[in-house]
Amino acid sequence: MGKPTGFLEYQRRDRSYEPVDERLKHYREFVRPLSEDELRRQGGRCMDCGTPYCHTGCPVNNLIPDWNELIYREDPRTALAVLHRTNNFPDVTGRICPAPCEASCTLNLIEDPVTIKTIEHAIVERGWAEGWVEPVVASRRTGKRAAVIGSGPAGLACAQQLARAGHDVAVFERNARIGGLLRYGIPDFKLEKSVIDRRIAQMRAEGVEFHPNSNIGVTRPVGDLMARFDAVVFAIGSEVPRDLPVPGRELAGIHFAMDFLAQQNRRVGGEKLAAPDILATGKHVLVIGGGDTGSDCIGTSNRHGAKSVTQIEILSMPPEHEDKLLTWPDWPMKLRTSSSQEEGIKRDWSVSTKMFTGKDGHVTGLSSARVEWRTSNDGRPLMEEVPDSDFEIKADLVLLAMGFVHPVKQGAVAETGLALDARGNLKADTENYRGSVDKVFCCGDARRGQSLVVWAIREGRQCARAVDEYLTGSSDLPR
Amino acid sequence: MQARQGLYDPRYEHDACGVGFIANIKNRKSHAILAQGIEILHNLAHRGAVSADPLAGDGAGILIQLPDRLFRSEAERLGFSLPEPGAYGVGMVFLPRSAETRRACEAVIAHFVAAEGQTLLGWRDVPVDPSVLGDSIRPNAPVIRQCFIARGANCVDADALERKLFVIRKQAHKELRARGLPDSGNFYIASLSTRTIIYKGMVICERLAAFYKDLEDERAESALALVHARFSTNTFPSWELAHPFRYLAHNGEINTLRGNINWMMARRHSMTSKLLGADLDKLWPLIGDGNSDSATLDNCLELLVAGGYPLPHALMMMVPEAWSENPLMDPDRRAFYEYHAALMEPWDGPAALAFTDGRQIGATLDRNGLRPARFFVTDDDHVVMASEAGVLDVPEERIVRKWRLEPGKMLLIDLERQRIIDDDELKAEIATAKPYQQWLDQTQIKIESLPDEIAPMAPPRAVLLDRQQAFGYTQEDISFFLKPIALSGEDTVGSMGRDTPLAVLSSRPKLLFDYFQQRFAQVTNPPIDSIRESLVMSLVSLVGPRPNLLDLETGGKHIRLELHKPILTNVDLEKIRRIEDNTGGTFRTSTISICYPAADGARGMRAALDAICTNAEQAVRGGHNIIVLSDRLVAPNRIAIPALLAVAAVHHHLIRGGLRTEVGLVVETGEARQLHDFCLLAGYGAEAINPYLAFDTLSALRHEFDKELSEAEAHEAYIKAIAKGVLKVMSKMGICTFQSYCGAQIFDAIGLGADFLDRYFTGTVSAIGGVGLDEIADETMRRHRLAFGDAPNYRDALDPGGDFAFRVHGEAHAWNADTVSLLQHAVRGNNYRKFKEYTRLVGEQEKALISLRGLLDFDYPADPVLLAEVEPAREIVKRFATGAMSFGSISWEAHTTLAIAMNRIGGRSNTGEGGEDPQRYKPLPNGDSMRSAIKQVASGRFGVNIEYLVNATDLQIKMAQGAKPGEGGQLPGHKVDDWIARTRYSVPGVGLISPPPHHDIYSIEDLAQLIHDLKNANREARVSVKLVSELGVGTIAAGVCKAYADHVTISGHEGGTGASPLSSIHHAGEPWEVGLAETHQTLVLNGLRGRIAVQVDGGIRSGREVVIGALLGADEFGVATAALIAAGCVMMRKCHLNTCPVGVATQDPELRRRFNGTPEDVVTLFMFLAEEVRELMAKLGFRNFDEMIGRTDKLKQRTDVDHPKARHIDLARILHRPDVPAGTKMHQCETQDHRLGRALDHQLIAACRPAIEKGEMVVVDLPIRNVNRTVGAMLSSEIARRYGDRGLADGTIRARFVGTAGQSFGAFLARGVTFEIEGAANDYVGKGLSGGRLIVYPPHASKIERDKAIIVGNTVLYGAIAGECYFSGVAGERFAVRNSGAVAVVEGAGAHCCEYMTGGIVVVLGETGTNFAAGMSGGIAFVLDESGKFPQRCNLAMVDLEPLADQDEHIETLEHRGGDLEMHGLVDVVHSLTQSDAKLLHGLVARHAGFTQSPKAKTILANWERYRARFVKVMPIEYRRALLQIQARTRAAERPEVSVAVGAAE
């Protein structure tokens, strides 16, 4: 809370970015932190709400008012402890979370929300800088063994919690390095990989074993794990991308976003590339899909030196300002511009792709049409094409960033015979995270479908508690 | 009396009433005295009550000396002869109607008479006329007979016979109660004495003498007559509970009853009596359980008298004056009280007690003077005392003294010594009869006098954290309690309501403390203002054995230890532990650990408790006289039993063994930290408490504080706050002394099982049953495991708690982010689908057990009705009201939004306690109206003038508020801006205090009077009384109905607030389900339900809850928090900080701009609610709402609950349907007869027509009597309806009365009306005075000096707003209490004069009582201080005393004050005077002389210069500052060029 009248006295101030022409020259993070004084004032804006909407607005239920207060009272060390109480990786969320907490902040109803994410980031970075972040080594070992398949945010959070509860945990990752989506999906300019590495170091100290290059169900049978471990957690992500099955889809130069992004991350990380280069350098890039992955494609393309970058979205353009009385504290549909979009982009909405056009087997553009959206009688959105609205967009690199439909079923899932829900995700509930097969647990995007990193962390933590209960009969791990 | 059924329980019945006596000082017996007694009773009739049957009174009675002449001749007629007076006794016996049982009763009496060695002479049928009884009474009336008993050889004198008769009576009662013969409940011996006899019964006052023929028999003669008219809240009064009792008649209530009964029981083994000898044992049980408080009081008094105490001495022990904080008290008297404090804990509560043993008659008043008692003495040796003046017509010239009983004072007429003995003489005589100071010196040790000790050091952090967790500390204990308390020394305040589950419904482990709710006073007795009236409060606690109650001679050998407060520092505790070494072994302390091996688990707790009780008993028997119960040894392998459980178990174990008064009980516990915890420990028997862990926590926290605090300072601040808080909790129940609070068990349990309570908390009740020891032990075990376990979240932090604000891993809240936002989205988008989503969520919360109603399900019938056939929503919404929130607690925008919305739908909004800006009475151009239909009348009476009252649809008397029942409030000066000040008729910048009690309601008949006043002021309005749910509220509601209220509100403890102590928000009151069901059942049981509308409120959020409310018996519904949320509230819980970010609960203009509510949104909420109600009605098969009310058969308790605690709850008592005849009304469908027809105002209005209609001058002359109540209010309402607050031109109406006016004379008197009385007036003169003028002077024939005679009663000018008064004589207590603008001159005043005054001028030309100007924040008083004692009598907390300015300073003063006086709208009289104090005062005295012909005023004027110097001016500090600010602002506005200089000067 800091200061009861802080919100009346201080304006919201947030971190700034390096200028665009500077930051486009490299793949490093480009956020400039607030000064400590300013940060303290920003913490003082928190109103210590009797009903803190941010608490439930945040998927991991971060104790936001508590650490705002501690920052205002200049007690960063306790703030760090409180922050870690609900979140294993605030250094990740402090960088890449869209911050639903800020949308739900009570101050957002009447003016600008508290800079929650900035404060979170500052607390944890201060903690690393001061050496306050330490491994939490379990005081007793249970002797139980748990395997976690997948080292994305859900898998890592789950593994860390289980290790802290005293279990022997092994994490299996099919890629060469640990981190899953964090390492391969998110560009370095948003999340430098050293952030993951230091967490891996921490987890190693806590007793977690990591097994990269282990594609369970492919390079190593699941049965092997099932035999050797007391519990097996599937945190395999939701990796099957949504495709755009229109004429011309087979043309060269049309790629799924993740192929493009992962390759760039490997390149920055000095890994050997298995596939041919996908580079935007000197190209007209078209990004289909208006979400975060789309933005990452834009930022990467601009850094490659694309001639132009265009982004289209099938939905209509959202309003610039939401009607807060009807949306707060929920996440509102409104026009947002990401830092990558700021770096140079043409955006268009209500565009439907009818076919890709190409020359010599390589894409050159696409034919598209305008659509209109209306609401059906039962409240569902309906799309209609606007007659005679066809138009062409020029492109020689098309990146499909339209989301992910469900986890990969070949391999581990198929081998285990796990049941799926109607959407093709692994079936398990949020009470006990149990898969349909004994001793199997499922969490993260693989269970809930594609979502935010912060949701993945929540699922990993809760799943760990469920596993702990399963293994020992009860659990002291927080829900 | 009705038996207990459903939630109705006769233990909660209360009574109050009128009491009076007449006596001939010379002990001359005559029939005339008796006849005059009967006449007094007639004139007190309006203080009694009648129930549904107009001839069925609540009881009336008369006590007289034995009419020897009558009995002697009657005996002769019956064939036996009486010995000489004094050698025989007469019993007045109520016998069962069944002849067989009757014979058995008579035989039992005969048996005991013989067994005790006396002679039964014979029986007489008492001649009665049953035809005068009410139809409902006659069939069950007892057979009444008198028995005559002659002295036996074993009695030497009349006193000995009197004692034997007592022993006979006790044994006969006990024997017959034990036999349980059919109909033996009717057996009762009203009196059995050689000196007095009582005629009483269920008769209305006017018919008593017609019923008992003896009373009209000329042969019946007595020198005294003591009479009583009863008003019982209790709907089923009985013959035996009518007063008088054997020694006394009582007007008031004993609040500490449970504790008093327990303590009496506890001393059985320590009591011996020289006089009673072996007979003492035959008297047990001394107190029959189930008796009324008055009867119990009488039982105790009787024992003390039989044990040899003189009657007044006994009363001084039982109802002592306030001595501990009174520095002015004579040392002997002080020693007397201090000595007796160890013998007997005070019987505390409002009380006017009239008592007699036939040889002496007298009266005494409680320490705070909470009941009225006026008396006069005639020149022919008669004394008349009564609850009000004017009860007996006596020629004025015969009266030689007219006075009132003052707080704690006694009046005694000794008929044998044939003289009046006044308080000073009487008490001096008693106080010096024995060497009390010497006895004290021998037996008393004060803790300060013990040698210093060294306390243990606080543990290291890790151990501290484990201990905190073992005792259930949460982060909120630190952030909401310990930290702010240590910094401020005050208990902490919060806002909005409690929306968390009851402890028994919570899935989190709760402390045992959380299962108890504090009880509080409402209606039948007043809460006390422990801050402003601190002089009556005392926290003195005595630890150690009590002396033999009946030892009058030796002073005892028991040593006792005195503490000034019951909270012990660690050093204090060490002193007590080591006391044996320092007192030569007189004290021996035994520390008993209340921890047991963790290995025994939860199931081990029962045996551990038993062992502790046994250890305690052995310690006592082994000669220890202090026991310290300690949980300091808690450790990973030692579980601490909840301290409260251990204390209560030991306390009751020792009581049962009769050992409790042999030993002091101290608790050393880590569990106690919040105020509520301390109250409970004390309430269940701990005489002192050491919260060592709270101290350790503070010691550790100290380093985080912004300000420098030493360890001792932090501990001290905490003790101070808790001590102050304990006083406040005691005062909520009207209890003044810790000694009588200790063990008084002023708590309701919620969710504890009967077996558990009966065993460990004997006498405490839970309406819904609940968990037992196993579940409590499980919770303790869970805490213990977490504390000493390895859970990551508890490794370095406490549990978040989440009770006071939502926390995600904390306690559940009904209002959370989801429910608030869904509701807002639904109403803003006018989206019923979303609303259903919201109510689905509310339903899920209910299912998860957030409140009791979650345990209920509907029992749907097979035949629903069509939705279309159900009463339309637009009709249902008329049953809705929003909550009472003042303009001041919420913003203008929020307040008017609610008002407009409710007016649009025909519902009602509520002004709250803040007055209403008159601009809101005029409709807006678009047809909307901002007028709040419900006008609240609360204890501060802000803005309650006649214009306000006539602009009401409902007038709501707020007796209590769900969030802080029994407490007052305070609006700090910085929140009183110009606008709020205008609306409340106060001064900007000056703080406003709402006292805890209404100072015109100390009992049920007072409430009836206020209802009568309000009904007179607005005949069209419904008068409503707002109560808060607690056990017994149904009985109070029945009383409220009998007091002619049209409407009653039952508020649940979930109700919201702008600012309340957190302990009250969370720990006082019961859920509305309990209170509502009890109210409905009690009203139905006695046929009153049809006469009164019942409203329920407190946390109603959905249509389902409305329907449950209706099925449990509500006609109407208050919805406050949900309505505020619809208007934009987001449950910030920051109302008390003025920082509400959405402009709802703030006055900050910047924040008010952010208010985004609309009337449309609020209307939508109510329409949606009604729509959902309709859907449920259709499913339940109801077409009309009325059909649904009270249909608990449509509800059932859920059977699918597998919650470990909640499954023990039993809601059968809530769902009980009273067994009543078919056709009994189940909902409000009749109207009350307010008996306004007899009002004198009808004559006044008729005579004043030309004035009212044309503004012509009118003069009226009328006689007046005490039965003419509230004269002038109805007349004023006629004026206010036409002319508003402006009224008529000054002097338009002049009414002159001769006689004694009844209560509330000149209430709300409008501008332009002058009332003048030659005679006197009773209580509440000029209540809410609205511009009129009142003049009262004694009859010209009177011989008494006016400044020595009482002229007006208590609580005069309460809440007066404007007008002027001249009273030529002395006023009673609390003159000009909460006056906000009237000018008054009086020639003397009682205690608490000018209390809470905020404006106006009071001139006292004589002596005042103590505590002058307590809580006075505004206005000015001038007091003529001839004796120089005034400064000692003035409470200087908020005022300065200054001499009147010299003439030379006049110019300066004139400059300063001129504008101010004008600004306050003071009456013209002030305006026209020159504005110096001296001239102002001179002018007022001159007017006083002119209007009243006061000799004193004339003397002063004639010797002005001499007298001027003796006047003291009383100036409130805050008021002066505010006036200077206003003046500076005004000047700055007038002369902007100097504004900088003025600003700089400030």
mmCIF file of N, CA, C and O in Angstrom, chain A residues 51 53 56 324-330, chain B residues 814-845 1101 1122 1125-1127 1129-1131 1161 1164-1165 1168:
data_model
loop_
_atom_site.group_PDB
_atom_site.id
_atom_site.type_symbol
_atom_site.label_atom_id
_atom_site.label_comp_id
_atom_site.label_asym_id
_atom_site.label_seq_id
_atom_site.Cartn_x
_atom_site.Cartn_y
_atom_site.Cartn_z
ATOM 1 N N THR A 51 -10.271 -5.199 -1.177
ATOM 2 C CA THR A 51 -10.432 -6.316 -2.098
ATOM 3 C C THR A 51 -9.407 -6.093 -3.206
ATOM 4 O O THR A 51 -9.650 -5.336 -4.130
ATOM 5 N N TYR A 53 -7.973 -6.568 -6.386
ATOM 6 C CA TYR A 53 -8.383 -7.246 -7.626
ATOM 7 C C TYR A 53 -7.170 -7.842 -8.328
ATOM 8 O O TYR A 53 -7.275 -8.825 -9.044
ATOM 9 N N THR A 56 -6.392 -11.634 -7.666
ATOM 10 C CA THR A 56 -7.039 -12.666 -8.461
ATOM 11 C C THR A 56 -6.867 -12.383 -9.945
ATOM 12 O O THR A 56 -7.021 -13.271 -10.764
ATOM 13 N N LYS A 324 -14.242 0.943 -19.406
ATOM 14 C CA LYS A 324 -13.755 0.310 -18.180
ATOM 15 C C LYS A 324 -14.878 -0.101 -17.243
ATOM 16 O O LYS A 324 -14.760 -1.067 -16.498
ATOM 17 N N LEU A 325 -15.976 0.657 -17.289
ATOM 18 C CA LEU A 325 -17.070 0.307 -16.383
ATOM 19 C C LEU A 325 -17.625 -1.072 -16.706
ATOM 20 O O LEU A 325 -18.216 -1.721 -15.854
ATOM 21 N N LEU A 326 -17.448 -1.491 -17.948
ATOM 22 C CA LEU A 326 -17.970 -2.802 -18.322
ATOM 23 C C LEU A 326 -16.887 -3.865 -18.408
ATOM 24 O O LEU A 326 -17.195 -5.048 -18.527
ATOM 25 N N THR A 327 -15.627 -3.474 -18.381
ATOM 26 C CA THR A 327 -14.586 -4.482 -18.525
ATOM 27 C C THR A 327 -13.760 -4.688 -17.257
ATOM 28 O O THR A 327 -13.420 -5.816 -16.925
ATOM 29 N N TRP A 328 -13.438 -3.599 -16.577
ATOM 30 C CA TRP A 328 -12.596 -3.743 -15.394
ATOM 31 C C TRP A 328 -13.247 -4.697 -14.411
ATOM 32 O O TRP A 328 -14.446 -4.605 -14.233
ATOM 33 N N PRO A 329 -12.597 -5.553 -13.738
ATOM 34 C CA PRO A 329 -11.149 -5.810 -13.693
ATOM 35 C C PRO A 329 -10.693 -6.900 -14.670
ATOM 36 O O PRO A 329 -9.604 -7.425 -14.509
ATOM 37 N N ASP A 330 -11.553 -7.222 -15.623
ATOM 38 C CA ASP A 330 -11.165 -8.272 -16.562
ATOM 39 C C ASP A 330 -10.167 -7.724 -17.580
ATOM 40 O O ASP A 330 -10.007 -6.524 -17.750
ATOM 41 N N ALA B 814 -17.475 -12.959 0.925
ATOM 42 C CA ALA B 814 -18.626 -12.962 0.022
ATOM 43 C C ALA B 814 -18.418 -11.947 -1.096
ATOM 44 O O ALA B 814 -18.728 -12.190 -2.250
ATOM 45 N N TRP B 815 -17.891 -10.799 -0.722
ATOM 46 C CA TRP B 815 -17.602 -9.798 -1.744
ATOM 47 C C TRP B 815 -16.141 -9.945 -2.130
ATOM 48 O O TRP B 815 -15.252 -9.605 -1.361
ATOM 49 N N ASN B 816 -15.926 -10.477 -3.319
ATOM 50 C CA ASN B 816 -14.571 -10.598 -3.813
ATOM 51 C C ASN B 816 -14.517 -10.042 -5.236
ATOM 52 O O ASN B 816 -15.525 -9.533 -5.749
ATOM 53 N N ALA B 817 -13.378 -10.157 -5.855
ATOM 54 C CA ALA B 817 -13.215 -9.539 -7.170
ATOM 55 C C ALA B 817 -14.278 -10.038 -8.149
ATOM 56 O O ALA B 817 -14.811 -9.257 -8.944
ATOM 57 N N ASP B 818 -14.617 -11.309 -8.071
ATOM 58 C CA ASP B 818 -15.577 -11.860 -9.031
ATOM 59 C C ASP B 818 -16.989 -11.373 -8.782
ATOM 60 O O ASP B 818 -17.689 -10.964 -9.703
ATOM 61 N N THR B 819 -17.424 -11.446 -7.526
ATOM 62 C CA THR B 819 -18.816 -11.057 -7.279
ATOM 63 C C THR B 819 -19.017 -9.564 -7.512
ATOM 64 O O THR B 819 -20.013 -9.153 -8.097
ATOM 65 N N VAL B 820 -18.061 -8.762 -7.077
ATOM 66 C CA VAL B 820 -18.218 -7.312 -7.256
ATOM 67 C C VAL B 820 -18.263 -6.979 -8.740
ATOM 68 O O VAL B 820 -19.158 -6.269 -9.213
ATOM 69 N N SER B 821 -17.313 -7.524 -9.512
ATOM 70 C CA SER B 821 -17.252 -7.084 -10.901
ATOM 71 C C SER B 821 -18.424 -7.643 -11.703
ATOM 72 O O SER B 821 -18.988 -6.949 -12.543
ATOM 73 N N LEU B 822 -18.840 -8.861 -11.407
ATOM 74 C CA LEU B 822 -19.988 -9.392 -12.143
ATOM 75 C C LEU B 822 -21.244 -8.572 -11.873
ATOM 76 O O LEU B 822 -22.004 -8.264 -12.788
ATOM 77 N N LEU B 823 -21.444 -8.233 -10.617
ATOM 78 C CA LEU B 823 -22.632 -7.447 -10.294
ATOM 79 C C LEU B 823 -22.580 -6.097 -11.009
ATOM 80 O O LEU B 823 -23.564 -5.637 -11.584
ATOM 81 N N GLN B 824 -21.422 -5.481 -10.991
ATOM 82 C CA GLN B 824 -21.310 -4.172 -11.640
ATOM 83 C C GLN B 824 -21.519 -4.296 -13.147
ATOM 84 O O GLN B 824 -22.223 -3.490 -13.751
ATOM 85 N N HIS B 825 -20.929 -5.295 -13.748
ATOM 86 C CA HIS B 825 -21.106 -5.453 -15.192
ATOM 87 C C HIS B 825 -22.573 -5.726 -15.526
ATOM 88 O O HIS B 825 -23.092 -5.241 -16.528
ATOM 89 N N ALA B 826 -23.230 -6.494 -14.650
ATOM 90 C CA ALA B 826 -24.634 -6.833 -14.906
ATOM 91 C C ALA B 826 -25.526 -5.599 -14.877
ATOM 92 O O ALA B 826 -26.321 -5.375 -15.786
ATOM 93 N N VAL B 827 -25.380 -4.786 -13.838
ATOM 94 C CA VAL B 827 -26.298 -3.636 -13.751
ATOM 95 C C VAL B 827 -25.926 -2.549 -14.760
ATOM 96 O O VAL B 827 -26.798 -1.921 -15.344
ATOM 97 N N ARG B 828 -24.643 -2.373 -14.997
ATOM 98 C CA ARG B 828 -24.256 -1.318 -15.932
ATOM 99 C C ARG B 828 -24.652 -1.676 -17.351
ATOM 100 O O ARG B 828 -25.028 -0.817 -18.128
ATOM 101 N N GLY B 829 -24.561 -2.959 -17.666
ATOM 102 C CA GLY B 829 -24.953 -3.372 -19.004
ATOM 103 C C GLY B 829 -26.431 -3.751 -19.072
ATOM 104 O O GLY B 829 -26.900 -4.216 -20.097
ATOM 105 N N ASN B 830 -27.161 -3.551 -17.966
ATOM 106 C CA ASN B 830 -28.563 -3.967 -17.876
ATOM 107 C C ASN B 830 -28.713 -5.392 -18.414
ATOM 108 O O ASN B 830 -29.562 -5.669 -19.249
ATOM 109 N N ASN B 831 -27.886 -6.277 -17.923
ATOM 110 C CA ASN B 831 -27.749 -7.599 -18.503
ATOM 111 C C ASN B 831 -28.165 -8.642 -17.471
ATOM 112 O O ASN B 831 -27.408 -9.007 -16.580
ATOM 113 N N TYR B 832 -29.417 -9.111 -17.583
ATOM 114 C CA TYR B 832 -29.953 -10.030 -16.586
ATOM 115 C C TYR B 832 -29.219 -11.364 -16.609
ATOM 116 O O TYR B 832 -29.055 -12.027 -15.592
ATOM 117 N N ARG B 833 -28.733 -11.738 -17.807
ATOM 118 C CA ARG B 833 -27.985 -12.994 -17.916
ATOM 119 C C ARG B 833 -26.735 -12.930 -17.032
ATOM 120 O O ARG B 833 -26.414 -13.842 -16.300
ATOM 121 N N LYS B 834 -26.054 -11.798 -17.095
ATOM 122 C CA LYS B 834 -24.861 -11.591 -16.249
ATOM 123 C C LYS B 834 -25.251 -11.591 -14.778
ATOM 124 O O LYS B 834 -24.513 -12.076 -13.924
ATOM 125 N N PHE B 835 -26.418 -10.986 -14.501
ATOM 126 C CA PHE B 835 -26.866 -10.952 -13.107
ATOM 127 C C PHE B 835 -27.086 -12.376 -12.590
ATOM 128 O O PHE B 835 -26.727 -12.705 -11.460
ATOM 129 N N LYS B 836 -27.658 -13.213 -13.432
ATOM 130 C CA LYS B 836 -27.866 -14.603 -13.018
ATOM 131 C C LYS B 836 -26.523 -15.315 -12.816
ATOM 132 O O LYS B 836 -26.385 -16.177 -11.952
ATOM 133 N N GLU B 837 -25.546 -14.917 -13.630
ATOM 134 C CA GLU B 837 -24.212 -15.475 -13.456
ATOM 135 C C GLU B 837 -23.682 -15.061 -12.070
ATOM 136 O O GLU B 837 -23.094 -15.852 -11.343
ATOM 137 N N TYR B 838 -23.950 -13.789 -11.758
ATOM 138 C CA TYR B 838 -23.547 -13.267 -10.443
ATOM 139 C C TYR B 838 -24.252 -14.036 -9.322
ATOM 140 O O TYR B 838 -23.615 -14.492 -8.371
ATOM 141 N N THR B 839 -25.553 -14.223 -9.436
ATOM 142 C CA THR B 839 -26.241 -14.899 -8.331
ATOM 143 C C THR B 839 -25.882 -16.383 -8.294
ATOM 144 O O THR B 839 -25.929 -17.005 -7.245
ATOM 145 N N ARG B 840 -25.499 -16.927 -9.449
ATOM 146 C CA ARG B 840 -25.032 -18.311 -9.430
ATOM 147 C C ARG B 840 -23.745 -18.398 -8.578
ATOM 148 O O ARG B 840 -23.593 -19.280 -7.749
ATOM 149 N N LEU B 841 -22.895 -17.405 -8.770
ATOM 150 C CA LEU B 841 -21.655 -17.361 -7.998
ATOM 151 C C LEU B 841 -21.957 -17.183 -6.503
ATOM 152 O O LEU B 841 -21.367 -17.835 -5.642
ATOM 153 N N VAL B 842 -22.911 -16.288 -6.214
ATOM 154 C CA VAL B 842 -23.322 -16.091 -4.820
ATOM 155 C C VAL B 842 -23.850 -17.401 -4.262
ATOM 156 O O VAL B 842 -23.524 -17.795 -3.140
ATOM 157 N N GLY B 843 -24.643 -18.103 -5.072
ATOM 158 C CA GLY B 843 -25.178 -19.393 -4.651
ATOM 159 C C GLY B 843 -24.069 -20.401 -4.366
ATOM 160 O O GLY B 843 -24.135 -21.152 -3.400
ATOM 161 N N GLU B 844 -23.044 -20.387 -5.211
ATOM 162 C CA GLU B 844 -21.934 -21.309 -4.997
ATOM 163 C C GLU B 844 -21.198 -20.977 -3.697
ATOM 164 O O GLU B 844 -20.796 -21.863 -2.949
ATOM 165 N N GLN B 845 -21.021 -19.680 -3.470
ATOM 166 C CA GLN B 845 -20.385 -19.279 -2.210
ATOM 167 C C GLN B 845 -21.209 -19.779 -1.031
ATOM 168 O O GLN B 845 -20.685 -20.269 -0.043
ATOM 169 N N ARG B 1101 -27.673 -10.250 -0.783
ATOM 170 C CA ARG B 1101 -27.034 -10.046 -2.078
ATOM 171 C C ARG B 1101 -27.797 -10.638 -3.242
ATOM 172 O O ARG B 1101 -27.496 -10.347 -4.384
ATOM 173 N N ALA B 1122 -24.748 -4.186 -1.426
ATOM 174 C CA ALA B 1122 -24.971 -4.514 -2.836
ATOM 175 C C ALA B 1122 -25.405 -3.267 -3.603
ATOM 176 O O ALA B 1122 -24.993 -3.050 -4.749
ATOM 177 N N ILE B 1125 -22.431 -1.164 -4.207
ATOM 178 C CA ILE B 1125 -21.588 -1.752 -5.248
ATOM 179 C C ILE B 1125 -22.190 -1.463 -6.618
ATOM 180 O O ILE B 1125 -21.478 -1.108 -7.555
ATOM 181 N N ALA B 1126 -23.519 -1.551 -6.707
ATOM 182 C CA ALA B 1126 -24.166 -1.194 -7.969
ATOM 183 C C ALA B 1126 -23.861 0.264 -8.316
ATOM 184 O O ALA B 1126 -23.796 0.644 -9.484
ATOM 185 N N ALA B 1127 -23.662 1.085 -7.299
ATOM 186 C CA ALA B 1127 -23.360 2.498 -7.539
ATOM 187 C C ALA B 1127 -21.857 2.749 -7.629
ATOM 188 O O ALA B 1127 -21.422 3.895 -7.642
ATOM 189 N N CYS B 1129 -19.153 1.165 -5.660
ATOM 190 C CA CYS B 1129 -18.242 0.762 -4.584
ATOM 191 C C CYS B 1129 -17.472 -0.482 -5.003
ATOM 192 O O CYS B 1129 -18.040 -1.395 -5.583
ATOM 193 N N VAL B 1130 -16.187 -0.506 -4.733
ATOM 194 C CA VAL B 1130 -15.387 -1.687 -5.085
ATOM 195 C C VAL B 1130 -14.804 -2.366 -3.849
ATOM 196 O O VAL B 1130 -13.830 -3.089 -3.935
ATOM 197 N N MET B 1131 -15.423 -2.138 -2.680
ATOM 198 C CA MET B 1131 -14.999 -2.784 -1.427
ATOM 199 C C MET B 1131 -13.533 -2.530 -1.108
ATOM 200 O O MET B 1131 -12.772 -3.432 -0.784
ATOM 201 N N ASP B 1161 -28.442 2.336 -12.574
ATOM 202 C CA ASP B 1161 -27.772 1.099 -12.188
ATOM 203 C C ASP B 1161 -28.361 0.534 -10.892
ATOM 204 O O ASP B 1161 -28.502 -0.677 -10.736
ATOM 205 N N THR B 1164 -31.711 -0.919 -11.600
ATOM 206 C CA THR B 1164 -31.550 -2.213 -12.266
ATOM 207 C C THR B 1164 -31.261 -3.313 -11.250
ATOM 208 O O THR B 1164 -31.830 -4.401 -11.318
ATOM 209 N N LEU B 1165 -30.395 -3.026 -10.296
ATOM 210 C CA LEU B 1165 -30.103 -4.023 -9.270
ATOM 211 C C LEU B 1165 -31.387 -4.503 -8.598
ATOM 212 O O LEU B 1165 -31.633 -5.699 -8.460
ATOM 213 N N PHE B 1168 -33.694 -6.501 -10.848
ATOM 214 C CA PHE B 1168 -33.140 -7.852 -11.046
ATOM 215 C C PHE B 1168 -33.385 -8.723 -9.806
ATOM 216 O O PHE B 1168 -33.766 -9.887 -9.915
#
